[in-house]
Coordinates of C-alpha atoms in Angstrom, one line a residue:
M1213 CA 46.0 144.8 79.7
R1214 CA 46.3 142.4 82.7
R1215 CA 50.0 142.2 82.0
I1216 CA 50.5 146.1 82.1
K1217 CA 48.6 146.3 85.5
Q1218 CA 51.0 143.9 87.0
Y1219 CA 53.7 146.5 87.1
I1220 CA 52.0 150.0 86.5
E1221 CA 50.3 150.9 89.9
N1222 CA 46.9 151.9 90.1
D1223 CA 47.8 155.6 90.6
F1224 CA 48.4 155.6 87.0
I1225 CA 45.8 153.9 85.5
K1226 CA 42.4 155.9 84.7
I1227 CA 39.2 154.2 84.0
D1228 CA 36.2 155.6 82.4
K1229 CA 33.0 154.1 81.2
D1230 CA 31.1 154.1 77.9
G1231 CA 27.9 152.4 78.8
K1232 CA 28.8 148.9 79.7
N1233 CA 32.4 149.4 78.4
K1234 CA 35.3 149.8 80.1
L1235 CA 37.8 152.6 78.8
L1236 CA 41.2 152.4 80.5
S1237 CA 44.3 154.6 79.9
L1238 CA 47.5 155.6 81.6
S1239 CA 47.2 159.1 83.3
Y1240 CA 50.0 161.0 85.1
D1241 CA 50.0 164.1 87.4
D1242 CA 53.3 165.5 88.1
I1243 CA 51.6 167.5 91.2
S1244 CA 50.1 164.5 92.9
N1245 CA 52.5 161.8 92.3
T1246 CA 56.0 162.0 91.7
K1247 CA 56.5 158.1 91.2
N1248 CA 58.1 156.7 88.0
F1249 CA 56.1 153.9 87.0
L1250 CA 58.6 153.0 84.0
V1251 CA 61.2 152.2 86.9
N1252 CA 59.2 149.5 88.2
T1253 CA 59.0 147.5 84.8
Y1254 CA 62.8 146.7 85.7
L1255 CA 61.3 145.0 88.4
S1256 CA 58.8 142.7 86.5
K1257 CA 60.3 139.4 86.2
S1258 CA 59.3 136.0 86.3
F1259 CA 60.0 133.4 89.2
T1260 CA 59.0 130.3 90.0
K1261 CA 57.3 129.1 93.2
A1262 CA 61.0 127.2 94.2
D1263 CA 62.6 130.1 93.4
I1264 CA 61.2 132.5 96.1
I1265 CA 61.0 129.8 98.6
L1266 CA 64.6 128.8 98.3
Y1267 CA 65.9 132.2 98.6
Y1268 CA 63.4 132.8 101.6
Y1269 CA 65.2 129.3 103.3
L1270 CA 68.6 130.1 102.7
L1271 CA 68.3 133.6 104.4
L1272 CA 66.0 131.9 107.0
I1273 CA 68.9 129.3 107.9
L1274 CA 71.5 131.7 107.9
N1275 CA 69.9 134.4 110.0
Y1276 CA 68.8 131.6 112.5
K1277 CA 72.2 130.0 113.1
N1278 CA 73.6 133.7 113.1
K1279 CA 77.0 132.4 112.2
P1280 CA 78.9 131.6 109.0
M1281 CA 77.9 128.5 107.4
T1282 CA 79.6 126.4 104.9
F1283 CA 77.8 125.4 101.5
S1284 CA 77.6 121.8 103.4
D1285 CA 76.3 123.0 106.5
I1286 CA 73.4 124.9 104.8
E1287 CA 72.6 122.1 102.3
N1288 CA 72.5 119.6 105.3
E1289 CA 70.2 122.0 107.2
L1290 CA 67.9 122.2 104.3
V1291 CA 67.7 118.7 104.1
S1292 CA 67.4 117.3 107.9
E1293 CA 64.3 120.3 108.2
E1294 CA 62.8 118.6 105.3
L1295 CA 62.8 121.9 103.3
I1296 CA 64.0 120.9 100.2
D1297 CA 63.1 117.9 98.0
Y1298 CA 66.1 116.6 95.8
G1299 CA 63.5 115.6 93.1
N1300 CA 62.8 119.4 92.3
I1301 CA 65.9 121.1 93.7
S1302 CA 69.4 120.1 93.1
S1303 CA 72.5 121.0 94.8
K1304 CA 73.7 123.1 91.7
T1305 CA 70.5 125.0 92.1
I1306 CA 70.9 125.9 95.8
E1307 CA 74.8 126.8 95.0
R1308 CA 73.4 129.1 92.0
K1309 CA 70.9 130.8 94.4
L1310 CA 73.1 131.2 97.2
N1311 CA 75.9 132.9 94.5
E1312 CA 72.8 135.4 93.6
L1313 CA 72.2 136.4 97.1
V1314 CA 76.2 137.1 97.3
N1315 CA 76.7 138.8 94.1
S1316 CA 73.5 140.1 92.7
M1317 CA 71.7 141.0 95.8
E1318 CA 74.4 141.7 98.3
L1319 CA 72.3 140.0 101.1
V1320 CA 74.7 137.3 101.9
S1321 CA 78.5 137.7 102.4
V1322 CA 81.0 135.3 102.0
K1323 CA 84.5 134.5 103.6
K1324 CA 87.2 132.0 103.2
E1325 CA 88.7 130.0 105.8
G1326 CA 91.5 128.0 103.7
R1327 CA 89.8 126.7 100.8
V1328 CA 86.1 126.5 102.2
K1329 CA 83.8 129.1 101.5
E1330 CA 81.6 130.3 104.4
Y1331 CA 78.4 132.6 104.1
Y1332 CA 76.6 134.8 106.4
I1333 CA 73.7 137.3 106.4
S1334 CA 75.5 140.8 105.6
E1335 CA 76.4 143.3 107.8
D1336 CA 74.0 146.2 108.3
I1337 CA 75.5 149.2 106.5
L1338 CA 73.4 151.7 107.8
K1339 CA 73.9 150.4 111.9
E1340 CA 75.9 153.4 112.7
L1341 CA 73.0 156.1 112.0
D1342 CA 70.3 156.7 114.5
N1343 CA 66.7 157.1 113.5
E1344 CA 67.0 160.8 112.8
E1345 CA 69.7 160.3 110.4
I1346 CA 68.0 157.4 108.5
L1347 CA 64.7 159.7 108.1
N1348 CA 67.0 162.5 106.8
L1349 CA 68.7 160.1 104.5
Y1350 CA 65.4 159.1 103.4
N1351 CA 64.4 162.9 102.5
I1352 CA 67.4 163.4 100.7
V1353 CA 67.0 160.4 98.4
D1354 CA 63.5 161.0 98.1
L1355 CA 65.0 164.3 96.5
Y1356 CA 67.4 163.2 94.5
K1357 CA 65.8 160.0 93.0
N1358 CA 64.1 162.1 90.2
I1359 CA 66.9 164.8 89.6
I1360 CA 70.2 163.0 89.7
F1361 CA 71.0 160.4 86.6
P1362 CA 70.5 157.5 86.4
N1363 CA 67.0 157.3 87.9
V1364 CA 66.6 153.9 88.3
S1365 CA 69.2 153.3 90.7
G1366 CA 67.9 156.2 92.9
H1367 CA 64.2 154.7 92.8
Y1368 CA 65.7 151.0 94.0
F1369 CA 67.4 153.0 96.7
Y1370 CA 64.3 154.7 97.9
D1371 CA 62.3 151.6 97.7
T1372 CA 65.0 149.5 99.4
L1373 CA 65.5 152.4 102.2
R1374 CA 62.0 152.5 102.9
D1375 CA 61.6 148.4 103.5
Y1376 CA 64.7 148.9 105.5
M1377 CA 63.1 151.7 107.6
E1378 CA 59.6 149.6 108.3
F1379 CA 61.1 146.2 108.5
E1380 CA 64.5 147.1 110.6
R1381 CA 63.9 150.3 112.5
N1382 CA 59.9 150.3 112.8
I1383 CA 59.9 153.5 111.4
I1384 CA 56.9 154.5 109.0
P1385 CA 57.9 157.5 106.9
N1386 CA 55.0 159.8 105.6
D1387 CA 54.8 160.0 101.9
N1388 CA 53.2 163.2 101.1
N1389 CA 55.1 164.0 98.1
C1390 CA 56.8 167.0 99.8
F1391 CA 59.1 167.6 96.4
Q1392 CA 57.7 168.7 93.3
Y1393 CA 59.8 168.5 90.1
K1394 CA 59.9 170.7 86.8
N1395 CA 60.3 169.1 83.7
L1396 CA 60.3 165.8 85.0
H1397 CA 60.4 163.4 82.1
F1398 CA 59.8 159.2 82.7
H1399 CA 61.0 157.8 79.4
P1400 CA 64.7 158.5 79.8
V1401 CA 64.9 155.4 82.3
I1402 CA 64.5 153.6 79.4
E1403 CA 68.0 154.6 78.1
E1404 CA 69.7 154.3 81.3
E1405 CA 71.6 151.2 80.8
L1406 CA 73.0 153.0 77.7
I1407 CA 73.8 155.7 79.7
L1408 CA 75.8 153.6 82.4
K1409 CA 77.9 152.2 79.8
I1410 CA 78.8 155.3 78.3
M1411 CA 79.4 156.9 81.5
T1412 CA 82.0 154.1 82.2
A1413 CA 83.7 154.6 79.0
I1414 CA 84.4 158.4 79.8
E1415 CA 85.4 157.9 83.1
N1416 CA 87.9 155.2 81.6
R1417 CA 88.6 156.9 78.1
N1418 CA 87.3 154.0 76.2
E1419 CA 86.2 154.5 72.8
I1420 CA 82.7 153.3 71.9
R1421 CA 80.6 152.1 69.1
L1422 CA 77.0 153.1 68.7
K1423 CA 74.7 150.0 67.7
I1424 CA 71.5 150.2 65.8
N1425 CA 68.9 148.1 64.2
Y1426 CA 69.3 148.6 60.6
K1427 CA 65.8 147.3 59.8
T1428 CA 63.8 149.8 61.8
T1429 CA 66.4 152.8 61.9
H1430 CA 68.2 155.2 59.4
V1431 CA 71.8 154.7 59.8
K1432 CA 73.6 157.6 60.3
R1433 CA 77.1 158.6 59.0
Y1434 CA 79.0 157.5 62.6
D1435 CA 76.8 154.6 63.4
N1436 CA 78.9 151.4 64.2
Q1437 CA 81.9 153.3 64.0
A1438 CA 84.5 154.0 66.7
I1439 CA 84.2 157.4 68.5
R1440 CA 85.5 158.9 71.6
P1441 CA 82.7 159.7 73.9
F1442 CA 83.4 163.0 75.7
K1443 CA 79.8 164.5 77.4
L1444 CA 76.5 163.5 77.9
R1445 CA 73.9 166.2 77.6
Y1446 CA 70.3 166.1 78.7
D1447 CA 67.7 168.5 77.0
I1448 CA 65.3 169.3 79.8
E1449 CA 62.6 170.3 77.6
C1450 CA 62.2 167.2 75.5
G1451 CA 63.6 164.7 78.1
R1452 CA 66.2 163.6 75.5
F1453 CA 69.8 162.5 76.3
Y1454 CA 72.6 163.2 74.1
V1455 CA 76.2 161.6 73.6
F1456 CA 78.5 163.9 72.3
S1457 CA 81.8 162.2 70.8
F1458 CA 84.9 163.0 68.5
T1459 CA 85.8 161.0 65.5
S1460 CA 89.4 160.1 64.7
T1461 CA 89.8 163.3 62.8
G1462 CA 88.4 165.6 65.7
R1463 CA 85.1 166.4 64.6
C1464 CA 82.4 166.7 67.3
V1465 CA 79.4 164.5 66.6
S1466 CA 76.0 164.1 68.5
A1467 CA 73.8 161.2 69.0
R1468 CA 70.3 160.9 70.5
L1469 CA 70.4 157.9 72.9
D1470 CA 66.7 157.0 72.5
R1471 CA 67.6 156.1 68.8
K1472 CA 70.3 153.7 69.6
D1473 CA 69.8 150.1 70.4
D1474 CA 73.2 149.6 72.3
V1475 CA 76.4 150.8 73.4
E1476 CA 79.7 148.7 72.6
V1477 CA 82.8 149.7 75.1
L1478 CA 85.7 149.1 73.1
K1479 CA 89.4 148.5 74.7
T1480 CA 91.0 151.2 72.5
R1481 CA 91.3 154.4 74.6
F1482 CA 92.0 158.2 74.1
N1483 CA 93.5 161.0 75.7
Y1484 CA 90.2 162.8 76.9
D1485 CA 92.1 166.3 77.7
E1486 CA 93.0 167.2 74.3
Y1487 CA 89.0 167.6 73.3
E1488 CA 88.4 170.1 76.0
E1489 CA 89.0 173.1 73.9
K1490 CA 87.4 171.3 70.5
Y1491 CA 84.0 170.9 72.6
K1492 CA 84.0 174.1 74.0
L1493 CA 84.3 175.7 70.6
A1494 CA 81.9 173.3 69.1
M1495 CA 79.1 173.8 71.4
E1496 CA 79.4 177.2 73.0
K1497 CA 76.7 178.7 70.6
S1498 CA 74.5 175.6 70.7
F1499 CA 71.3 175.8 71.9
S1500 CA 70.7 172.4 72.6
S1501 CA 72.4 169.4 70.8
V1502 CA 74.0 170.7 67.4
P1503 CA 77.7 171.0 67.6
H1504 CA 79.4 173.6 65.1
N1505 CA 82.5 172.0 63.2
S1506 CA 82.9 174.1 60.0
D1507 CA 84.0 177.5 59.2
A1508 CA 80.5 178.2 58.1
P1509 CA 78.7 181.5 60.1
Y1510 CA 76.6 181.1 62.8
E1511 CA 72.7 181.7 62.5
E1512 CA 71.4 184.7 63.9
V1513 CA 67.7 184.2 65.2
E1514 CA 65.5 187.5 65.7
F1515 CA 62.1 187.3 67.1
E1516 CA 59.5 189.7 69.1
V1517 CA 57.8 189.0 72.2
N1518 CA 54.4 190.6 72.7
I1519 CA 52.4 190.7 75.7
N1520 CA 48.9 191.9 76.6
S1521 CA 50.1 194.1 79.4
V1522 CA 53.2 194.9 81.9
N1523 CA 51.5 192.4 84.2
E1524 CA 53.0 189.9 81.9
Y1525 CA 56.5 190.9 81.9
Y1526 CA 57.5 188.1 83.9
I1527 CA 57.2 186.2 80.2
V1528 CA 59.9 188.5 78.7
E1529 CA 62.1 187.9 82.0
K1530 CA 61.6 183.9 81.6
I1531 CA 62.6 184.2 78.0
K1532 CA 65.9 186.3 78.8
G1533 CA 66.8 183.8 81.3
E1534 CA 66.3 180.8 79.1
L1535 CA 68.3 182.4 76.4
E1536 CA 71.0 183.6 78.6
E1537 CA 73.5 185.3 76.0
C1538 CA 71.5 187.2 73.6
T1539 CA 70.7 190.9 72.3
F1540 CA 67.5 192.5 74.0
E1541 CA 65.8 195.6 73.1
E1542 CA 62.5 197.3 74.5
I1543 CA 60.4 198.3 71.7
S1544 CA 57.3 199.5 73.8
N1545 CA 55.6 198.5 77.3
T1546 CA 54.4 195.5 75.8
K1547 CA 56.5 194.6 72.5
Y1548 CA 60.3 193.4 73.0
S1549 CA 62.9 192.6 70.3
F1550 CA 65.3 189.5 70.9
K1551 CA 68.4 188.4 68.7
K1552 CA 70.2 185.1 69.8
I1553 CA 73.4 183.7 67.9
V1554 CA 73.2 179.7 67.4
N1555 CA 74.8 177.1 65.7
D1556 CA 71.4 175.8 64.2
S1557 CA 68.1 177.6 64.4
W1558 CA 65.9 174.7 63.7
E1559 CA 66.6 173.4 66.8
M1560 CA 65.1 176.1 68.5
I1561 CA 61.6 175.1 67.1
P1562 CA 60.3 173.2 70.1
W1563 CA 61.3 176.0 72.3
I1564 CA 59.7 178.4 70.2
R1565 CA 56.5 176.6 69.9
K1566 CA 56.3 176.6 74.0
Y1567 CA 55.6 180.2 73.9
G1568 CA 52.7 180.2 71.4
G1569 CA 51.0 183.6 70.8
Y1570 CA 53.5 185.5 72.7
L1571 CA 56.4 185.1 70.3
R1572 CA 56.9 185.7 66.8
V1573 CA 60.0 184.7 64.4
I1574 CA 61.4 187.5 62.2
S1575 CA 64.2 185.9 60.7
P1576 CA 65.6 183.6 59.2
R1577 CA 62.7 183.6 56.9
Y1578 CA 62.6 179.5 56.7
L1579 CA 62.2 179.5 60.2
H1580 CA 59.5 181.8 60.3
R1581 CA 57.8 179.9 57.3
K1582 CA 58.1 176.6 59.1
I1583 CA 56.5 178.1 62.7
K1584 CA 53.7 179.8 60.4
Q1585 CA 53.0 176.5 58.6
D1586 CA 53.0 174.5 61.8
W1587 CA 50.4 177.0 63.6
E1588 CA 48.2 176.7 60.3
D1589 CA 48.2 173.0 60.3
M1590 CA 47.4 172.8 64.0
L1591 CA 44.4 175.4 63.4
N1592 CA 43.4 173.5 60.5
N1593 CA 43.3 170.3 62.5
Y1594 CA 41.0 171.9 65.2
G1595 CA 38.7 173.3 62.5
V1596 CA 39.4 177.0 63.1
I1597 CA 40.6 177.5 59.6
S1598 CA 40.4 175.6 56.3

């Protein structure tokens, strides 16, 4: 619990008491807080005291001298000011930390004078923006950090920009959660490393191989085979990422990224354009993530929507908007019929459950039975029926 509390802020930790015992739970309210505590887990790393102090000393010297310095100059300055002890820190360690400041953190820049490298504090990339423009940028990042993927980079940018405003511009922004988000899921950040690899592969037209852990995961037909990634698709209802790819035979396949352990980007390349029409045909009737590959007919889902009064007609309009292309018929002022052609009716189940007692499946019958059994199981668990 102490370890969890190191990287999950108090805003998300709820404490109740049962007598003398403390009961701790993780709680999230999307109205009062739009932070993503899972992003902060990526920042949870172990550093020694010497690591942190050495980073600080390197930046302090370069900032104080305010001019390009060679590695020897920096090392001599550290020694002359008695900031390091060669018994604890070697020249190799200093060089490695300096290169991390250059390559990973980009706080330090380097240039070559002949064969000698000279290091200096990186220029302020925002120096051309005035304070009002900085505030506008801050608000834009605040909005997009939760709606543009990958989220992690957006949250890092937001936190870094906030620190820059406070320590470089002396601007203290008012954080009042001015933006609220619908269907905000935190868990997809776990797959963002895979998402970045797939995005890179799609952009460069490289084949990929989806890797899984054989000991814990059921192996699917196309796992560990070379496939051609075409689209990333996000299910906003369930918060799931899918990658849609094509096999060498032209078959469209989908894979949930939360069920994959890694993505290997291969050197072999493919022609992206030849799959445009195939993807359109495979996905035009998909409700979420199931492609259509065979000559088998599509499925027609029919259901009724019953509302209590005309004041609840907005529910009918909402369903029409979410279904998009569908057949609609008004039976009465409170009863309406819908028909929807889909690749696979089974994947509509989470959406159907969302509307509870308003919606009743008519056909196909196996879907009707499935929903009926789900509701009976739930009522049985709550003791309503037995």
